[in-house]
Structure formats: C-alpha cells, structure tokens
Amino acid sequence: MTVAGAPGSFPWRRTAGAALASTQEMGLEGRGGHASAEPDLCYDRPMDSLSLDQDLAEADGLLLGDLDAPLSRKASGAYFTPDAVAATLVRWAVRERNDRLLDPSCGDGAFVSAHPRSVGVEQDAASARIARERAPSGEIHVADFFAWAERTAERFDCAAGNPPFIRYQRFAGETRARALRICRGLGAGFSGLTSSWAPFLVATAALLRPGGRMAFVIPAEVGHAPYAAPFLDFAVSRFETVHVVAIREKLFPNLSEDCWLLFCDEFGGSTREIRFSALDRFVPSDAPPVTFERIGVDAWRGTWRKRLRPYLMPEPAREAYRRVADSAEARRLGQVAAVGIGYVTGANDFFHLRPSQADRLGIPEAFLYPTVRNGRVLSGSVLTRGQVARWRAADEPVLLLRLQKGEALPPAVVAYLDGEAGRRARTAYKCRVRSPWHAVPDVQVPDYLLSYMSGQRPSLVRNDARCTATNSVHCVRLREPTSGRRLDAWGTPFVDLSCEIEGHPLGGGMLKLEPREAAQVVLPGPGQVRAGDEDACREAVATMRRWRHRAA
C-alpha cells in the first residue's frame, strides 16, 4: 500500500507558529456519500430539541483513532456509491488515457477502479484494502485527506468521488480545524454548521491542475442549506462551468438523504452562471444533461438568497411568486410577528405533570400552566380552552410546573422538588447549569403556535387557550395587535408555496421550518395573488412536495 507522498508547496500550508483555528466543532473523515436527514440546519434550536429532529438520525460521526480499526458506515459518513453512478462521473472527468484522477475519500474503490491512473485517499484501512484489490494499478493512501492534501506536491487532471457527509455536530477536532483552515486559505469561509463534504470539495479543487475538472455526488442540501453556499461561491469563482444536477429518485434508496450530482470544468476560470438540471431519475451517461437552466449568480445570491430549490418548480410559478414577494404590499412573517422557539425544561417527564399526578401531589393550580408539547396536537386554525379541557380530561401530561426564580414555594412543591424524581431531574444538563435548577426560563404565551415539522403544510394556530409551548413548536408573537389579519392568508396556495421555498426537506417526506426560515415566509396583501397565479402556485406546491417525497 502506497504511503503518502513527500511534502510539497501548497497554497494553504501553515507557517511555523501559526495559531490553530479556534473551533468547537468536531473531527473526522470517511468515505462514500453519507445521507442523513438534514441538518444541519438547527440554526436557532437548542440541542435539547434534537430529540424530535431526524437531522442526526444517521450521522453518528467519528473521532479519529486507530487507522487499522474498521469504521462503521454511520461513523465515517460512508455509503458506497453504485458502480453506475461512479462510472458516469469518471467517464466525464477523464478525458485522456494518461489523466491522473483523485478520489479524496475513495472508500471501497468504486471510483479509483474505474480508471487505471487513479489516486485514492482513505482513512479506514479495511476499506482501503478493498480499494487496493479493486484498483491494483492505482495508489491508495491510508490517511486523513486534509493532512495528506497539505503534504502532497502532486496535482491532478481531474477528480471524482462521493465525499463523506458528516454533520457539524460530529465533524470535529483537529481534522475539522485543519479542513476549515485550508478552506479559509482558499477563500471559502464556512460557518460552524458546515458538514464535511463541502470542505472536501474545496480542498480537492485546489489540487487540480489549471483546466482540471471534478465530478462528485453531493447531498441535495446544496440546494438550500446556508452552510453550503460558500462552496458554490467558491466554485463559480474557480471554474468556468459549474453544473448541478438534481435527481428526484434516491441514488441511495435505503437512506433518508437525497443526493445530487456536481460537474465542475476548467479549473482556474470563473463563471457568472450556475447550470441546473432537474431529473426524475439517474440514467447512466458519459456527460451531464445537455438540457439545463442558466441561473445567474446574481439572481441566485439575491432573489433566491443562495437557494437552488426554487428552480425545481416551473418558471411561471417562480415569476408569480417573485412578483408578489418583491411588491411593497407583501410582508414577510418576521415583519408582522416575532418567531422563536418555546421553552426547554431539561427534564420533560419531571416538569410536565398529568392532572391526576398534580392532584395526588397536592400541587396548587397556580403553579401549573397548560402547555403544547408537540406540533401533532395543532389542528384547525384555533386552539381553544375546550381543547385543553379535553386534554385534561384524558389525563394527558400537559401541565407545566411553572416556578419563578425567588418565589416562595408551598410545601407540596418543595416535597416534589426534593423527592426522588427531583433529585434525578436536577442532574440533567439544562437543570445543572441554571439557577435555581427548577425555574424553567423563557416560558411565554404566544399569540400563535406554528408547527416546525410537517407533512403537507405547517400548522399556524391562534392561541385562544393561552397555552405556553415547548421548543417542539414555534412561538409566534404579533408585533402589533392588528397584524393578525395578515395571517389569514395562511394555508392559501401562495403561502403553502412560500413555506416550501423558505423551509427545507427532511427525510420521510417532511418539511421543516426553522425560526429564521419561518420569518421569511411571504404573506401577500389583499388581492395580490391573481386567480391564474393561484393555479401556478398549486402546481408548484405539488412539484416541491414530490421532490421531498411527499404525495401532493
């Protein structure tokens, strides 16, 4: 097995004494393109809420250790690529027999085995051995790719592969610090939310010769995730052609993550457009689709706020949406209301009581507050006191133990806090780090409640019952008492489309709206949406739902 090459000059090499980038993120690498459900996009949500989130379902991550120890697929982000996909990407990337091809995370060798003059880098020794058997004429380096990239002097005609997809919560340590340092040196400034695949592609591009090209499997998050935008900014500044191919049917049927394809050509140039093709299914070929839409970089950055997903829908719907959204009469939800998350107890079973439990403990009603614990209970347009009464009659755990800092507590409450359940609860992280541990912060009574994960559409419900809410739903507080009239448009085809555009898909056909995304949902003024535009919006909503694998 080939050992990593001798050090060579590299544009991002650190000078002696250079400080390591300060980071709280994680470290790793793997191979094959991972797929979990989204993710990364927990911009405003405390980590406690991830218990309801599917975003980390398949991203277990990896802490760097013994290179001879086999890594699990989840740990390394490795989901090996079907041979037909690998062959398509390699056939396009390789133009001449003598071309030198790099796969920065070669896994079991699907890409390096497709071309005899290949170099693969793989952290997992067990996978590297398989790659070596499949590609006996290639070079397989067992190494951390980013460390290897800093050392190597070799440059490549082309690159192809399926980089590891490790979410930011698991992509940490020295590997991540090195990856982000490399990217900063190349002009790509990623946020702390970036997943591993994007730095892999930036570092790979820098190893190409002038005129080089690369073809990769990438997560469909490139179409909507803010953390991915710096990669596309980098790509259009370094390649003459950038072509993103969206594929609706899953390349990895057993995974929740959708994957698209990326083709970049003529390294060393630049472009003012992104080519975009949308296909129902992958078909093996020798080149990217000849039919594509030319998306101006300025339009991508401005009109659609660095999102490609709007280009999945028909042009008439995009024009109708843009005409209303850009008008002076329209408002964003964030202009008429503040959108945020609910409270975090740190110990839900302790702080949420059933009526029978509260009666048995003798806890006074003054210390109990009705609460909405998840979005599944939000139906219709109004949450009434009658609905809360039905929850109580069913003895649901919907009473929050609401204790204020510094207030005098009756004996029954003190006994509950000091009992066995209280002693366990106070050891939970959120309880340990606040004082006093039993005073849950950020309890509020919003004007409206908004579900943040949904199948068809997010539910926006007027809170006539005056309930509080956990961080499993969003709390919407009107900026002015009269602003509620704007929210009457919720559930119309136009607002449904705005939720699809501003939100993002999760696994299982779900749509997710983070607070920042919800704040961008467009509320049209009276009479702004024409009858013909409503039909276009309905068609576009059906299209967007199909792309997130939800029946229209």
mmCIF file of C-alpha atoms in Angstrom, residues 17-323:
data_model
loop_
_atom_site.group_PDB
_atom_site.id
_atom_site.type_symbol
_atom_site.label_atom_id
_atom_site.label_comp_id
_atom_site.label_asym_id
_atom_site.label_seq_id
_atom_site.Cartn_x
_atom_site.Cartn_y
_atom_site.Cartn_z
ATOM 1 C CA GLY A 17 3.786 29.116 14.817
ATOM 2 C CA ALA A 18 0.508 29.827 13.072
ATOM 3 C CA ALA A 19 -2.302 29.519 15.539
ATOM 4 C CA LEU A 20 -4.782 26.730 15.113
ATOM 5 C CA ALA A 21 -8.221 27.961 14.219
ATOM 6 C CA SER A 22 -10.378 28.231 17.278
ATOM 7 C CA THR A 23 -13.280 25.848 16.881
ATOM 8 C CA GLN A 24 -15.728 23.894 18.933
ATOM 9 C CA GLU A 25 -16.543 21.659 16.046
ATOM 10 C CA MET A 26 -15.558 18.088 15.537
ATOM 11 C CA GLY A 27 -13.230 15.906 13.527
ATOM 12 C CA LEU A 28 -13.292 13.089 11.161
ATOM 13 C CA GLU A 29 -13.415 11.742 7.788
ATOM 14 C CA GLY A 30 -14.751 8.837 5.910
ATOM 15 C CA ARG A 31 -15.806 7.870 2.520
ATOM 16 C CA GLY A 32 -18.781 7.389 0.328
ATOM 17 C CA GLY A 33 -21.517 9.981 0.334
ATOM 18 C CA HIS A 34 -23.458 9.943 3.510
ATOM 19 C CA ALA A 35 -27.036 10.707 3.856
ATOM 20 C CA SER A 36 -28.833 11.724 6.956
ATOM 21 C CA ALA A 37 -31.869 13.893 7.008
ATOM 22 C CA GLU A 38 -30.853 17.482 7.037
ATOM 23 C CA PRO A 39 -29.086 19.131 9.111
ATOM 24 C CA ASP A 40 -27.598 20.612 9.947
ATOM 25 C CA LEU A 41 -29.986 23.269 9.944
ATOM 26 C CA CYS A 42 -30.558 23.673 13.645
ATOM 27 C CA TYR A 43 -29.764 27.349 13.458
ATOM 28 C CA ASP A 44 -31.866 28.588 16.347
ATOM 29 C CA ARG A 45 -32.853 25.409 18.116
ATOM 30 C CA PRO A 46 -31.155 24.314 21.361
ATOM 31 C CA MET A 47 -29.617 20.872 21.276
ATOM 32 C CA ASP A 48 -32.320 19.524 23.605
ATOM 33 C CA SER A 49 -34.838 19.790 20.806
ATOM 34 C CA LEU A 50 -32.905 17.402 18.613
ATOM 35 C CA SER A 51 -34.755 14.571 20.350
ATOM 36 C CA LEU A 52 -37.622 15.431 17.992
ATOM 37 C CA ASP A 53 -35.425 16.023 14.994
ATOM 38 C CA GLN A 54 -34.492 13.489 12.350
ATOM 39 C CA ASP A 55 -31.485 15.507 11.301
ATOM 40 C CA LEU A 56 -28.954 13.366 13.153
ATOM 41 C CA ALA A 57 -30.632 10.018 12.580
ATOM 42 C CA GLU A 58 -27.764 8.563 10.591
ATOM 43 C CA ALA A 59 -24.831 10.826 11.471
ATOM 44 C CA ASP A 60 -23.042 9.104 14.335
ATOM 45 C CA GLY A 61 -19.702 10.588 13.380
ATOM 46 C CA LEU A 62 -16.126 9.537 14.116
ATOM 47 C CA LEU A 63 -13.391 10.524 16.487
ATOM 48 C CA LEU A 64 -10.024 9.997 14.874
ATOM 49 C CA GLY A 65 -8.240 6.975 16.240
ATOM 50 C CA ASP A 66 -6.629 3.733 15.128
ATOM 51 C CA LEU A 67 -6.442 3.735 11.354
ATOM 52 C CA ASP A 68 -6.470 -0.069 11.376
ATOM 53 C CA ALA A 69 -9.798 -0.246 13.194
ATOM 54 C CA PRO A 70 -12.701 -0.666 10.760
ATOM 55 C CA LEU A 71 -15.167 2.199 10.916
ATOM 56 C CA SER A 72 -18.919 1.887 10.808
ATOM 57 C CA ARG A 73 -20.704 3.479 7.889
ATOM 58 C CA LYS A 74 -22.523 5.849 10.172
ATOM 59 C CA ALA A 75 -19.323 6.819 11.934
ATOM 60 C CA SER A 76 -17.458 7.660 8.775
ATOM 61 C CA GLY A 77 -20.285 9.036 6.681
ATOM 62 C CA ALA A 78 -19.618 6.226 4.238
ATOM 63 C CA TYR A 79 -22.335 4.961 1.950
ATOM 64 C CA PHE A 80 -20.551 3.475 -1.019
ATOM 65 C CA THR A 81 -21.547 4.611 -4.476
ATOM 66 C CA PRO A 82 -23.375 2.417 -7.003
ATOM 67 C CA ASP A 83 -20.979 1.448 -9.798
ATOM 68 C CA ALA A 84 -23.191 3.012 -12.492
ATOM 69 C CA VAL A 85 -23.033 6.398 -10.771
ATOM 70 C CA ALA A 86 -19.269 6.174 -10.257
ATOM 71 C CA ALA A 87 -18.725 5.155 -13.885
ATOM 72 C CA THR A 88 -20.783 8.098 -15.165
ATOM 73 C CA LEU A 89 -18.792 10.627 -13.163
ATOM 74 C CA VAL A 90 -15.416 9.110 -14.057
ATOM 75 C CA ARG A 91 -16.247 8.847 -17.771
ATOM 76 C CA TRP A 92 -16.946 12.577 -17.840
ATOM 77 C CA ALA A 93 -13.993 13.615 -15.692
ATOM 78 C CA VAL A 94 -11.345 11.554 -17.528
ATOM 79 C CA ARG A 95 -10.603 12.947 -20.996
ATOM 80 C CA GLU A 96 -7.294 11.240 -21.807
ATOM 81 C CA ARG A 97 -5.855 7.816 -21.013
ATOM 82 C CA ASN A 98 -2.976 9.414 -19.096
ATOM 83 C CA ASP A 99 -5.163 11.714 -16.992
ATOM 84 C CA ARG A 100 -4.389 11.493 -13.286
ATOM 85 C CA LEU A 101 -7.597 11.188 -11.218
ATOM 86 C CA LEU A 102 -8.012 11.877 -7.490
ATOM 87 C CA ASP A 103 -10.698 10.494 -5.222
ATOM 88 C CA PRO A 104 -10.245 12.247 -1.846
ATOM 89 C CA SER A 105 -12.327 9.686 0.052
ATOM 90 C CA CYS A 106 -12.153 6.527 -2.010
ATOM 91 C CA GLY A 107 -13.879 4.035 0.282
ATOM 92 C CA ASP A 108 -14.077 0.610 -1.335
ATOM 93 C CA GLY A 109 -12.699 1.888 -4.634
ATOM 94 C CA ALA A 110 -15.748 2.430 -6.847
ATOM 95 C CA PHE A 111 -14.158 5.483 -8.484
ATOM 96 C CA VAL A 112 -10.460 4.589 -8.497
ATOM 97 C CA SER A 113 -11.243 1.181 -10.007
ATOM 98 C CA ALA A 114 -12.870 2.904 -12.995
ATOM 99 C CA HIS A 115 -9.600 4.483 -14.198
ATOM 100 C CA PRO A 116 -6.117 2.913 -14.067
ATOM 101 C CA ARG A 117 -4.246 6.148 -13.277
ATOM 102 C CA SER A 118 -6.048 6.959 -10.048
ATOM 103 C CA VAL A 119 -5.009 8.100 -6.595
ATOM 104 C CA GLY A 120 -7.315 7.458 -3.673
ATOM 105 C CA VAL A 121 -7.142 8.687 -0.096
ATOM 106 C CA GLU A 122 -8.984 6.685 2.532
ATOM 107 C CA GLN A 123 -8.900 6.860 6.302
ATOM 108 C CA ASP A 124 -10.333 3.427 7.011
ATOM 109 C CA ALA A 125 -7.660 0.786 6.447
ATOM 110 C CA ALA A 126 -10.185 -2.014 5.932
ATOM 111 C CA SER A 127 -11.917 -0.114 3.134
ATOM 112 C CA ALA A 128 -8.556 0.916 1.679
ATOM 113 C CA ARG A 129 -7.550 -2.742 1.382
ATOM 114 C CA ILE A 130 -10.669 -3.453 -0.652
ATOM 115 C CA ALA A 131 -9.983 -0.417 -2.847
ATOM 116 C CA ARG A 132 -6.441 -1.655 -3.445
ATOM 117 C CA GLU A 133 -7.759 -5.037 -4.561
ATOM 118 C CA ARG A 134 -10.240 -3.398 -6.934
ATOM 119 C CA ALA A 135 -7.712 -0.910 -8.331
ATOM 120 C CA PRO A 136 -4.330 -2.719 -8.421
ATOM 121 C CA SER A 137 -2.820 -0.109 -10.745
ATOM 122 C CA GLY A 138 -3.859 2.810 -8.559
ATOM 123 C CA GLU A 139 -2.301 4.378 -5.484
ATOM 124 C CA ILE A 140 -4.255 4.166 -2.254
ATOM 125 C CA HIS A 141 -3.099 6.331 0.662
ATOM 126 C CA VAL A 142 -4.324 5.470 4.145
ATOM 127 C CA ALA A 143 -4.527 8.932 5.639
ATOM 128 C CA ASP A 144 -6.594 11.860 6.807
ATOM 129 C CA PHE A 145 -7.303 13.572 3.483
ATOM 130 C CA PHE A 146 -6.768 17.116 4.742
ATOM 131 C CA ALA A 147 -3.418 16.251 6.317
ATOM 132 C CA TRP A 148 -2.421 14.417 3.134
ATOM 133 C CA ALA A 149 -3.506 17.346 0.970
ATOM 134 C CA GLU A 150 -1.300 19.740 2.922
ATOM 135 C CA ARG A 151 1.713 17.489 2.307
ATOM 136 C CA THR A 152 1.352 16.357 -1.284
ATOM 137 C CA ALA A 153 3.039 18.149 -4.172
ATOM 138 C CA GLU A 154 1.077 16.250 -6.820
ATOM 139 C CA ARG A 155 -1.560 17.939 -8.972
ATOM 140 C CA PHE A 156 -4.331 16.168 -10.834
ATOM 141 C CA ASP A 157 -6.088 16.442 -14.171
ATOM 142 C CA CYS A 158 -9.427 15.508 -12.658
ATOM 143 C CA ALA A 159 -11.184 14.358 -9.516
ATOM 144 C CA ALA A 160 -14.295 12.307 -8.867
ATOM 145 C CA GLY A 161 -15.912 10.731 -5.865
ATOM 146 C CA ASN A 162 -18.533 10.746 -3.168
ATOM 147 C CA PRO A 163 -17.239 12.720 -0.166
ATOM 148 C CA PRO A 164 -18.230 11.798 3.381
ATOM 149 C CA PHE A 165 -21.286 13.570 4.705
ATOM 150 C CA ILE A 166 -20.713 14.135 8.413
ATOM 151 C CA ARG A 167 -22.848 16.756 10.108
ATOM 152 C CA TYR A 168 -21.278 19.571 12.028
ATOM 153 C CA GLN A 169 -22.114 18.031 15.403
ATOM 154 C CA ARG A 170 -19.854 15.056 14.562
ATOM 155 C CA PHE A 171 -17.299 16.655 12.249
ATOM 156 C CA ALA A 172 -14.860 17.929 14.876
ATOM 157 C CA GLY A 173 -11.415 18.135 16.361
ATOM 158 C CA GLU A 174 -8.116 18.601 14.558
ATOM 159 C CA THR A 175 -9.442 17.257 11.258
ATOM 160 C CA ARG A 176 -12.185 19.881 11.170
ATOM 161 C CA ALA A 177 -9.857 22.643 12.311
ATOM 162 C CA ARG A 178 -7.418 21.714 9.551
ATOM 163 C CA ALA A 179 -10.205 21.484 6.951
ATOM 164 C CA LEU A 180 -11.624 24.913 7.781
ATOM 165 C CA ARG A 181 -8.146 26.438 7.874
ATOM 166 C CA ILE A 182 -7.448 25.054 4.403
ATOM 167 C CA CYS A 183 -10.730 26.445 3.099
ATOM 168 C CA ARG A 184 -10.133 29.893 4.581
ATOM 169 C CA GLY A 185 -6.754 29.970 2.865
ATOM 170 C CA LEU A 186 -8.519 29.291 -0.413
ATOM 171 C CA GLY A 187 -11.167 31.958 0.130
ATOM 172 C CA ALA A 188 -14.034 29.685 1.228
ATOM 173 C CA GLY A 189 -15.287 30.774 4.641
ATOM 174 C CA PHE A 190 -17.556 28.091 6.051
ATOM 175 C CA SER A 191 -19.679 28.570 9.162
ATOM 176 C CA GLY A 192 -19.641 26.362 12.214
ATOM 177 C CA LEU A 193 -22.641 24.487 10.775
ATOM 178 C CA THR A 194 -20.824 23.103 7.753
ATOM 179 C CA SER A 195 -20.865 19.386 7.021
ATOM 180 C CA SER A 196 -17.718 17.567 5.950
ATOM 181 C CA TRP A 197 -18.444 17.185 2.232
ATOM 182 C CA ALA A 198 -18.094 20.889 1.387
ATOM 183 C CA PRO A 199 -14.517 21.324 2.724
ATOM 184 C CA PHE A 200 -13.601 18.056 0.988
ATOM 185 C CA LEU A 201 -14.577 19.516 -2.379
ATOM 186 C CA VAL A 202 -12.824 22.846 -1.823
ATOM 187 C CA ALA A 203 -9.594 21.120 -0.807
ATOM 188 C CA THR A 204 -9.874 18.735 -3.752
ATOM 189 C CA ALA A 205 -10.361 21.557 -6.250
ATOM 190 C CA ALA A 206 -7.132 23.173 -5.073
ATOM 191 C CA LEU A 207 -5.258 20.005 -6.051
ATOM 192 C CA LEU A 208 -6.321 20.259 -9.700
ATOM 193 C CA ARG A 209 -4.094 21.444 -12.494
ATOM 194 C CA PRO A 210 -5.234 24.519 -14.471
ATOM 195 C CA GLY A 211 -8.069 23.421 -16.737
ATOM 196 C CA GLY A 212 -8.892 20.495 -14.464
ATOM 197 C CA ARG A 213 -12.375 19.231 -13.696
ATOM 198 C CA MET A 214 -14.207 17.365 -10.990
ATOM 199 C CA ALA A 215 -17.432 15.366 -10.699
ATOM 200 C CA PHE A 216 -18.966 14.398 -7.365
ATOM 201 C CA VAL A 217 -22.014 13.031 -5.642
ATOM 202 C CA ILE A 218 -23.209 15.732 -3.240
ATOM 203 C CA PRO A 219 -26.096 15.966 -0.763
ATOM 204 C CA ALA A 220 -29.191 17.752 -2.009
ATOM 205 C CA GLU A 221 -28.628 20.205 0.846
ATOM 206 C CA VAL A 222 -26.539 22.154 -1.659
ATOM 207 C CA GLY A 223 -29.908 23.381 -2.910
ATOM 208 C CA HIS A 224 -30.973 25.047 0.331
ATOM 209 C CA ALA A 225 -28.545 24.847 3.262
ATOM 210 C CA PRO A 226 -26.877 28.151 4.186
ATOM 211 C CA TYR A 227 -23.708 26.302 5.189
ATOM 212 C CA ALA A 228 -23.345 25.031 1.587
ATOM 213 C CA ALA A 229 -23.497 28.457 -0.078
ATOM 214 C CA PRO A 230 -19.776 29.238 0.434
ATOM 215 C CA PHE A 231 -18.938 26.144 -1.586
ATOM 216 C CA LEU A 232 -20.955 27.332 -4.596
ATOM 217 C CA ASP A 233 -19.478 30.821 -4.193
ATOM 218 C CA PHE A 234 -16.041 29.190 -4.318
ATOM 219 C CA ALA A 235 -16.941 27.002 -7.295
ATOM 220 C CA VAL A 236 -18.192 29.821 -9.522
ATOM 221 C CA SER A 237 -15.055 31.809 -8.728
ATOM 222 C CA ARG A 238 -12.687 28.950 -9.664
ATOM 223 C CA PHE A 239 -14.349 27.051 -12.544
ATOM 224 C CA GLU A 240 -15.609 28.172 -15.951
ATOM 225 C CA THR A 241 -18.511 25.716 -15.731
ATOM 226 C CA VAL A 242 -20.498 24.705 -12.649
ATOM 227 C CA HIS A 243 -23.375 22.300 -13.339
ATOM 228 C CA VAL A 244 -25.640 20.976 -10.571
ATOM 229 C CA VAL A 245 -27.876 18.037 -11.478
ATOM 230 C CA ALA A 246 -30.830 17.454 -9.151
ATOM 231 C CA ILE A 247 -32.185 13.895 -9.095
ATOM 232 C CA ARG A 248 -35.586 13.234 -7.542
ATOM 233 C CA GLU A 249 -35.404 9.450 -7.115
ATOM 234 C CA LYS A 250 -32.901 8.451 -4.477
ATOM 235 C CA LEU A 251 -29.413 7.381 -5.514
ATOM 236 C CA PHE A 252 -29.230 5.593 -2.144
ATOM 237 C CA PRO A 253 -32.695 4.030 -1.683
ATOM 238 C CA ASN A 254 -32.083 2.883 1.889
ATOM 239 C CA LEU A 255 -31.084 6.323 3.168
ATOM 240 C CA SER A 256 -33.170 9.346 4.002
ATOM 241 C CA GLU A 257 -30.755 11.766 2.330
ATOM 242 C CA ASP A 258 -31.293 12.867 -1.262
ATOM 243 C CA CYS A 259 -28.166 13.178 -3.378
ATOM 244 C CA TRP A 260 -27.470 15.271 -6.464
ATOM 245 C CA LEU A 261 -24.528 15.390 -8.867
ATOM 246 C CA LEU A 262 -21.967 18.142 -9.416
ATOM 247 C CA PHE A 263 -19.848 18.740 -12.531
ATOM 248 C CA CYS A 264 -17.198 21.497 -12.498
ATOM 249 C CA ASP A 265 -14.932 22.160 -15.500
ATOM 250 C CA GLU A 266 -11.929 24.358 -16.386
ATOM 251 C CA PHE A 267 -10.367 24.991 -13.008
ATOM 252 C CA GLY A 268 -8.687 28.382 -12.893
ATOM 253 C CA GLY A 269 -11.533 30.207 -14.614
ATOM 254 C CA SER A 270 -14.785 31.648 -13.310
ATOM 255 C CA THR A 271 -18.416 31.941 -14.327
ATOM 256 C CA ARG A 272 -21.429 34.185 -13.766
ATOM 257 C CA GLU A 273 -23.963 31.372 -14.018
ATOM 258 C CA ILE A 274 -24.827 28.031 -12.463
ATOM 259 C CA ARG A 275 -26.166 25.399 -14.816
ATOM 260 C CA PHE A 276 -29.059 23.499 -13.239
ATOM 261 C CA SER A 277 -30.800 20.365 -14.450
ATOM 262 C CA ALA A 278 -33.646 18.569 -12.671
ATOM 263 C CA LEU A 279 -34.131 14.874 -13.470
ATOM 264 C CA ASP A 280 -36.691 12.407 -12.171
ATOM 265 C CA ARG A 281 -34.142 9.603 -12.011
ATOM 266 C CA PHE A 282 -30.485 8.851 -12.617
ATOM 267 C CA VAL A 283 -29.619 7.403 -16.021
ATOM 268 C CA PRO A 284 -26.026 6.312 -16.754
ATOM 269 C CA SER A 285 -24.319 8.555 -19.305
ATOM 270 C CA ASP A 286 -20.977 9.937 -20.411
ATOM 271 C CA ALA A 287 -21.764 13.582 -19.662
ATOM 272 C CA PRO A 288 -24.095 15.859 -17.718
ATOM 273 C CA PRO A 289 -27.535 16.590 -19.211
ATOM 274 C CA VAL A 290 -27.476 18.769 -22.321
ATOM 275 C CA THR A 291 -30.684 20.474 -21.164
ATOM 276 C CA PHE A 292 -30.237 22.879 -18.282
ATOM 277 C CA GLU A 293 -31.340 26.231 -16.936
ATOM 278 C CA ARG A 294 -28.794 29.018 -16.705
ATOM 279 C CA ILE A 295 -29.102 30.588 -13.262
ATOM 280 C CA GLY A 296 -27.366 33.917 -12.973
ATOM 281 C CA VAL A 297 -25.098 34.049 -9.951
ATOM 282 C CA ASP A 298 -26.573 37.435 -9.020
ATOM 283 C CA ALA A 299 -30.120 36.012 -9.106
ATOM 284 C CA TRP A 300 -29.039 33.023 -7.034
ATOM 285 C CA ARG A 301 -27.405 35.281 -4.462
ATOM 286 C CA GLY A 302 -30.105 37.938 -4.414
ATOM 287 C CA THR A 303 -33.597 36.903 -5.463
ATOM 288 C CA TRP A 304 -33.434 33.388 -4.044
ATOM 289 C CA ARG A 305 -30.970 34.021 -1.199
ATOM 290 C CA LYS A 306 -28.467 31.408 -2.395
ATOM 291 C CA ARG A 307 -31.013 28.627 -2.826
ATOM 292 C CA LEU A 308 -31.328 26.375 -5.864
ATOM 293 C CA ARG A 309 -34.500 24.571 -4.777
ATOM 294 C CA PRO A 310 -36.824 27.247 -6.254
ATOM 295 C CA TYR A 311 -35.559 26.160 -9.671
ATOM 296 C CA LEU A 312 -37.237 22.791 -9.210
ATOM 297 C CA MET A 313 -40.599 24.455 -9.820
ATOM 298 C CA PRO A 314 -41.950 25.762 -13.131
ATOM 299 C CA GLU A 315 -40.911 29.199 -14.335
ATOM 300 C CA PRO A 316 -44.481 30.672 -14.242
ATOM 301 C CA ALA A 317 -44.715 29.879 -10.537
ATOM 302 C CA ARG A 318 -41.319 31.440 -9.863
ATOM 303 C CA GLU A 319 -42.340 34.600 -11.667
ATOM 304 C CA ALA A 320 -45.684 34.797 -9.863
ATOM 305 C CA TYR A 321 -44.009 34.247 -6.524
ATOM 306 C CA ARG A 322 -41.292 36.792 -7.160
ATOM 307 C CA ARG A 323 -43.788 39.401 -8.356
#
